[in-house]
Amino acid sequence: MVNQLRHLPAWLTLACLPLAACAAPEAVKVDCAEAISTLEINQCAQAEVQQAEQQLEDYLSAARQRYAQDSEALTALQSAQQSWGQFRQEHCAAVYSLWREGSIRGLMHNQCMLQQTRQRTHDVWQVYLTSMDNSTPVLPEPAVEAAE
């Protein structure tokens, strides 16, 4: 029994190696221009989604600020945003399901999330941050398609 306890720390160390291997890629900066593996491609796609989500949040914040005195507009914006978020999740989950048997499923899901988020950002810009008189918008027009 004492012999078995002596080996317990080594056993725990070996048991944790797969977990460490899974966590390690997040700590490594991936050059997305050179991404080849599925893991690298998915990491880059996820980073793009996060950037698009941050841009959407910036545009929503500007819209909330612009309409800060109009509680009805703010309530409608909040409700629409919640509904859109639910739609995006369900729609992109359906895309993932279509590709469920392939390693490309994660990329297809991320591409869906990216496209939906960019489109929503453009919609927020068009509805809340531009004017009918063609004056300068509050923020620049966001790209809907990825820059090549």
PDB file of C-alpha atoms in Angstrom:
ATOM      1  CA  MET A   1       0.000   0.000   0.000  1.00  0.00           C
ATOM      2  CA  VAL A   2       2.823   2.423   0.867  1.00  0.00           C
ATOM      3  CA  ASN A   3       4.468   1.582  -2.467  1.00  0.00           C
ATOM      4  CA  GLN A   4       1.259   2.529  -4.289  1.00  0.00           C
ATOM      5  CA  LEU A   5       1.035   5.875  -2.492  1.00  0.00           C
ATOM      6  CA  ARG A   6       4.597   6.685  -3.486  1.00  0.00           C
ATOM      7  CA  HIS A   7       3.565   6.477  -7.137  1.00  0.00           C
ATOM      8  CA  LEU A   8       0.402   8.506  -6.779  1.00  0.00           C
ATOM      9  CA  PRO A   9       1.946  11.899  -7.607  1.00  0.00           C
ATOM     10  CA  ALA A  10       3.507  10.519 -10.801  1.00  0.00           C
ATOM     11  CA  TRP A  11       0.203   8.951 -11.747  1.00  0.00           C
ATOM     12  CA  LEU A  12      -1.595  12.245 -11.175  1.00  0.00           C
ATOM     13  CA  THR A  13       0.983  14.040 -13.263  1.00  0.00           C
ATOM     14  CA  LEU A  14       0.516  11.580 -16.117  1.00  0.00           C
ATOM     15  CA  ALA A  15      -3.255  11.811 -15.815  1.00  0.00           C
ATOM     16  CA  CYS A  16      -3.116  15.585 -16.169  1.00  0.00           C
ATOM     17  CA  LEU A  17      -0.924  15.637 -19.293  1.00  0.00           C
ATOM     18  CA  PRO A  18      -3.849  15.397 -21.736  1.00  0.00           C
ATOM     19  CA  LEU A  19      -5.512  18.339 -20.011  1.00  0.00           C
ATOM     20  CA  ALA A  20      -2.331  20.382 -20.219  1.00  0.00           C
ATOM     21  CA  ALA A  21      -1.993  19.545 -23.888  1.00  0.00           C
ATOM     22  CA  CYS A  22      -5.514  20.799 -24.535  1.00  0.00           C
ATOM     23  CA  ALA A  23      -4.885  24.028 -22.649  1.00  0.00           C
ATOM     24  CA  ALA A  24      -1.485  24.732 -24.198  1.00  0.00           C
ATOM     25  CA  PRO A  25      -2.711  25.851 -27.668  1.00  0.00           C
ATOM     26  CA  GLU A  26      -4.612  28.768 -26.140  1.00  0.00           C
ATOM     27  CA  ALA A  27      -1.392  30.090 -24.654  1.00  0.00           C
ATOM     28  CA  VAL A  28       0.433  29.880 -27.989  1.00  0.00           C
ATOM     29  CA  LYS A  29      -0.047  32.787 -30.383  1.00  0.00           C
ATOM     30  CA  VAL A  30      -1.062  31.448 -33.794  1.00  0.00           C
ATOM     31  CA  ASP A  31       0.022  33.215 -36.979  1.00  0.00           C
ATOM     32  CA  CYS A  32      -3.341  33.173 -38.723  1.00  0.00           C
ATOM     33  CA  ALA A  33      -1.774  33.879 -42.111  1.00  0.00           C
ATOM     34  CA  GLU A  34       0.085  30.574 -41.730  1.00  0.00           C
ATOM     35  CA  ALA A  35      -2.644  28.539 -39.975  1.00  0.00           C
ATOM     36  CA  ILE A  36      -2.774  25.002 -41.351  1.00  0.00           C
ATOM     37  CA  SER A  37      -4.176  22.649 -38.721  1.00  0.00           C
ATOM     38  CA  THR A  38      -7.848  22.481 -37.872  1.00  0.00           C
ATOM     39  CA  LEU A  39      -7.048  23.677 -34.362  1.00  0.00           C
ATOM     40  CA  GLU A  40      -5.139  26.730 -35.645  1.00  0.00           C
ATOM     41  CA  ILE A  41      -7.809  27.586 -38.215  1.00  0.00           C
ATOM     42  CA  ASN A  42     -10.533  27.328 -35.568  1.00  0.00           C
ATOM     43  CA  GLN A  43      -8.535  29.517 -33.160  1.00  0.00           C
ATOM     44  CA  CYS A  44      -8.140  32.166 -35.846  1.00  0.00           C
ATOM     45  CA  ALA A  45     -11.812  32.005 -36.779  1.00  0.00           C
ATOM     46  CA  GLN A  46     -12.790  32.341 -33.112  1.00  0.00           C
ATOM     47  CA  ALA A  47     -10.504  35.376 -32.770  1.00  0.00           C
ATOM     48  CA  GLU A  48     -12.247  36.964 -35.762  1.00  0.00           C
ATOM     49  CA  VAL A  49     -15.643  36.330 -34.170  1.00  0.00           C
ATOM     50  CA  GLN A  50     -14.465  37.952 -30.938  1.00  0.00           C
ATOM     51  CA  GLN A  51     -13.241  41.017 -32.834  1.00  0.00           C
ATOM     52  CA  ALA A  52     -16.566  41.286 -34.664  1.00  0.00           C
ATOM     53  CA  GLU A  53     -18.470  40.932 -31.383  1.00  0.00           C
ATOM     54  CA  GLN A  54     -16.396  43.748 -29.883  1.00  0.00           C
ATOM     55  CA  GLN A  55     -17.135  45.950 -32.882  1.00  0.00           C
ATOM     56  CA  LEU A  56     -20.854  45.158 -32.541  1.00  0.00           C
ATOM     57  CA  GLU A  57     -20.720  46.097 -28.873  1.00  0.00           C
ATOM     58  CA  ASP A  58     -19.007  49.399 -29.784  1.00  0.00           C
ATOM     59  CA  TYR A  59     -21.756  50.196 -32.292  1.00  0.00           C
ATOM     60  CA  LEU A  60     -24.494  49.222 -29.841  1.00  0.00           C
ATOM     61  CA  SER A  61     -22.892  51.424 -27.205  1.00  0.00           C
ATOM     62  CA  ALA A  62     -22.852  54.366 -29.629  1.00  0.00           C
ATOM     63  CA  ALA A  63     -26.508  53.704 -30.477  1.00  0.00           C
ATOM     64  CA  ARG A  64     -27.463  53.605 -26.794  1.00  0.00           C
ATOM     65  CA  GLN A  65     -25.593  56.832 -26.218  1.00  0.00           C
ATOM     66  CA  ARG A  66     -27.235  58.524 -29.211  1.00  0.00           C
ATOM     67  CA  TYR A  67     -30.714  57.553 -27.998  1.00  0.00           C
ATOM     68  CA  ALA A  68     -30.053  57.896 -24.265  1.00  0.00           C
ATOM     69  CA  GLN A  69     -32.981  60.290 -23.908  1.00  0.00           C
ATOM     70  CA  ASP A  70     -35.434  58.044 -25.768  1.00  0.00           C
ATOM     71  CA  SER A  71     -36.341  55.204 -23.409  1.00  0.00           C
ATOM     72  CA  GLU A  72     -38.736  53.626 -25.895  1.00  0.00           C
ATOM     73  CA  ALA A  73     -36.010  53.402 -28.553  1.00  0.00           C
ATOM     74  CA  LEU A  74     -33.577  51.968 -26.003  1.00  0.00           C
ATOM     75  CA  THR A  75     -36.081  49.340 -24.883  1.00  0.00           C
ATOM     76  CA  ALA A  76     -36.792  48.378 -28.482  1.00  0.00           C
ATOM     77  CA  LEU A  77     -33.060  48.149 -29.245  1.00  0.00           C
ATOM     78  CA  GLN A  78     -32.462  45.950 -26.204  1.00  0.00           C
ATOM     79  CA  SER A  79     -35.350  43.666 -27.100  1.00  0.00           C
ATOM     80  CA  ALA A  80     -34.226  43.394 -30.719  1.00  0.00           C
ATOM     81  CA  GLN A  81     -30.667  42.648 -29.620  1.00  0.00           C
ATOM     82  CA  GLN A  82     -31.790  39.866 -27.314  1.00  0.00           C
ATOM     83  CA  SER A  83     -33.944  38.337 -30.054  1.00  0.00           C
ATOM     84  CA  TRP A  84     -31.117  38.617 -32.557  1.00  0.00           C
ATOM     85  CA  GLY A  85     -28.688  36.945 -30.135  1.00  0.00           C
ATOM     86  CA  GLN A  86     -31.051  34.010 -29.732  1.00  0.00           C
ATOM     87  CA  PHE A  87     -31.555  33.786 -33.499  1.00  0.00           C
ATOM     88  CA  ARG A  88     -27.794  33.840 -34.121  1.00  0.00           C
ATOM     89  CA  GLN A  89     -27.188  31.043 -31.609  1.00  0.00           C
ATOM     90  CA  GLU A  90     -29.911  28.813 -33.041  1.00  0.00           C
ATOM     91  CA  HIS A  91     -29.094  29.538 -36.675  1.00  0.00           C
ATOM     92  CA  CYS A  92     -25.377  28.858 -36.250  1.00  0.00           C
ATOM     93  CA  ALA A  93     -26.125  25.741 -34.184  1.00  0.00           C
ATOM     94  CA  ALA A  94     -28.124  24.502 -37.194  1.00  0.00           C
ATOM     95  CA  VAL A  95     -25.118  25.192 -39.440  1.00  0.00           C
ATOM     96  CA  TYR A  96     -22.900  23.259 -37.013  1.00  0.00           C
ATOM     97  CA  SER A  97     -25.393  20.389 -37.113  1.00  0.00           C
ATOM     98  CA  LEU A  98     -25.209  20.243 -40.903  1.00  0.00           C
ATOM     99  CA  TRP A  99     -21.444  19.751 -40.676  1.00  0.00           C
ATOM    100  CA  ARG A 100     -21.480  17.636 -37.468  1.00  0.00           C
ATOM    101  CA  GLU A 101     -19.621  14.692 -38.981  1.00  0.00           C
ATOM    102  CA  GLY A 102     -16.666  16.669 -40.304  1.00  0.00           C
ATOM    103  CA  SER A 103     -13.750  18.467 -38.719  1.00  0.00           C
ATOM    104  CA  ILE A 104     -14.895  21.599 -40.565  1.00  0.00           C
ATOM    105  CA  ARG A 105     -17.965  21.923 -38.299  1.00  0.00           C
ATOM    106  CA  GLY A 106     -16.232  24.338 -35.913  1.00  0.00           C
ATOM    107  CA  LEU A 107     -15.058  26.568 -38.738  1.00  0.00           C
ATOM    108  CA  MET A 108     -18.493  26.573 -40.369  1.00  0.00           C
ATOM    109  CA  HIS A 109     -20.059  27.535 -37.026  1.00  0.00           C
ATOM    110  CA  ASN A 110     -17.529  30.323 -36.504  1.00  0.00           C
ATOM    111  CA  GLN A 111     -18.025  31.604 -40.045  1.00  0.00           C
ATOM    112  CA  CYS A 112     -21.766  31.709 -39.428  1.00  0.00           C
ATOM    113  CA  MET A 113     -21.252  33.607 -36.166  1.00  0.00           C
ATOM    114  CA  LEU A 114     -18.908  36.027 -37.919  1.00  0.00           C
ATOM    115  CA  GLN A 115     -21.228  36.689 -40.849  1.00  0.00           C
ATOM    116  CA  GLN A 116     -24.274  37.140 -38.626  1.00  0.00           C
ATOM    117  CA  THR A 117     -22.381  39.481 -36.280  1.00  0.00           C
ATOM    118  CA  ARG A 118     -21.025  41.617 -39.113  1.00  0.00           C
ATOM    119  CA  GLN A 119     -24.484  41.874 -40.645  1.00  0.00           C
ATOM    120  CA  ARG A 120     -26.004  42.857 -37.291  1.00  0.00           C
ATOM    121  CA  THR A 121     -23.313  45.508 -36.792  1.00  0.00           C
ATOM    122  CA  HIS A 122     -24.149  46.959 -40.199  1.00  0.00           C
ATOM    123  CA  ASP A 123     -27.861  46.896 -39.388  1.00  0.00           C
ATOM    124  CA  VAL A 124     -27.281  48.743 -36.088  1.00  0.00           C
ATOM    125  CA  TRP A 125     -25.145  51.291 -37.926  1.00  0.00           C
ATOM    126  CA  GLN A 126     -27.739  51.807 -40.664  1.00  0.00           C
ATOM    127  CA  VAL A 127     -30.746  52.118 -38.352  1.00  0.00           C
ATOM    128  CA  TYR A 128     -29.318  53.857 -35.290  1.00  0.00           C
ATOM    129  CA  LEU A 129     -26.134  55.644 -36.323  1.00  0.00           C
ATOM    130  CA  THR A 130     -26.940  57.261 -39.664  1.00  0.00           C
ATOM    131  CA  SER A 131     -29.303  60.084 -40.524  1.00  0.00           C
ATOM    132  CA  MET A 132     -31.882  60.580 -43.253  1.00  0.00           C
ATOM    133  CA  ASP A 133     -30.180  63.842 -44.298  1.00  0.00           C
ATOM    134  CA  ASN A 134     -26.966  62.053 -45.318  1.00  0.00           C
ATOM    135  CA  SER A 135     -24.944  63.849 -42.662  1.00  0.00           C
ATOM    136  CA  THR A 136     -21.840  62.147 -41.297  1.00  0.00           C
ATOM    137  CA  PRO A 137     -22.749  58.965 -39.427  1.00  0.00           C
ATOM    138  CA  VAL A 138     -21.864  58.616 -35.747  1.00  0.00           C
ATOM    139  CA  LEU A 139     -19.384  55.814 -36.614  1.00  0.00           C
ATOM    140  CA  PRO A 140     -18.001  54.689 -39.991  1.00  0.00           C
ATOM    141  CA  GLU A 141     -19.869  52.115 -42.016  1.00  0.00           C
ATOM    142  CA  PRO A 142     -18.778  48.648 -40.866  1.00  0.00           C
ATOM    143  CA  ALA A 143     -17.739  46.030 -43.391  1.00  0.00           C
ATOM    144  CA  VAL A 144     -20.177  43.203 -43.876  1.00  0.00           C
ATOM    145  CA  GLU A 145     -17.774  40.987 -45.831  1.00  0.00           C
ATOM    146  CA  ALA A 146     -14.295  40.014 -44.737  1.00  0.00           C
ATOM    147  CA  ALA A 147     -11.462  42.080 -46.155  1.00  0.00           C
ATOM    148  CA  GLU A 148      -9.311  39.938 -48.435  1.00  0.00           C
TER     149      GLU A 148
END
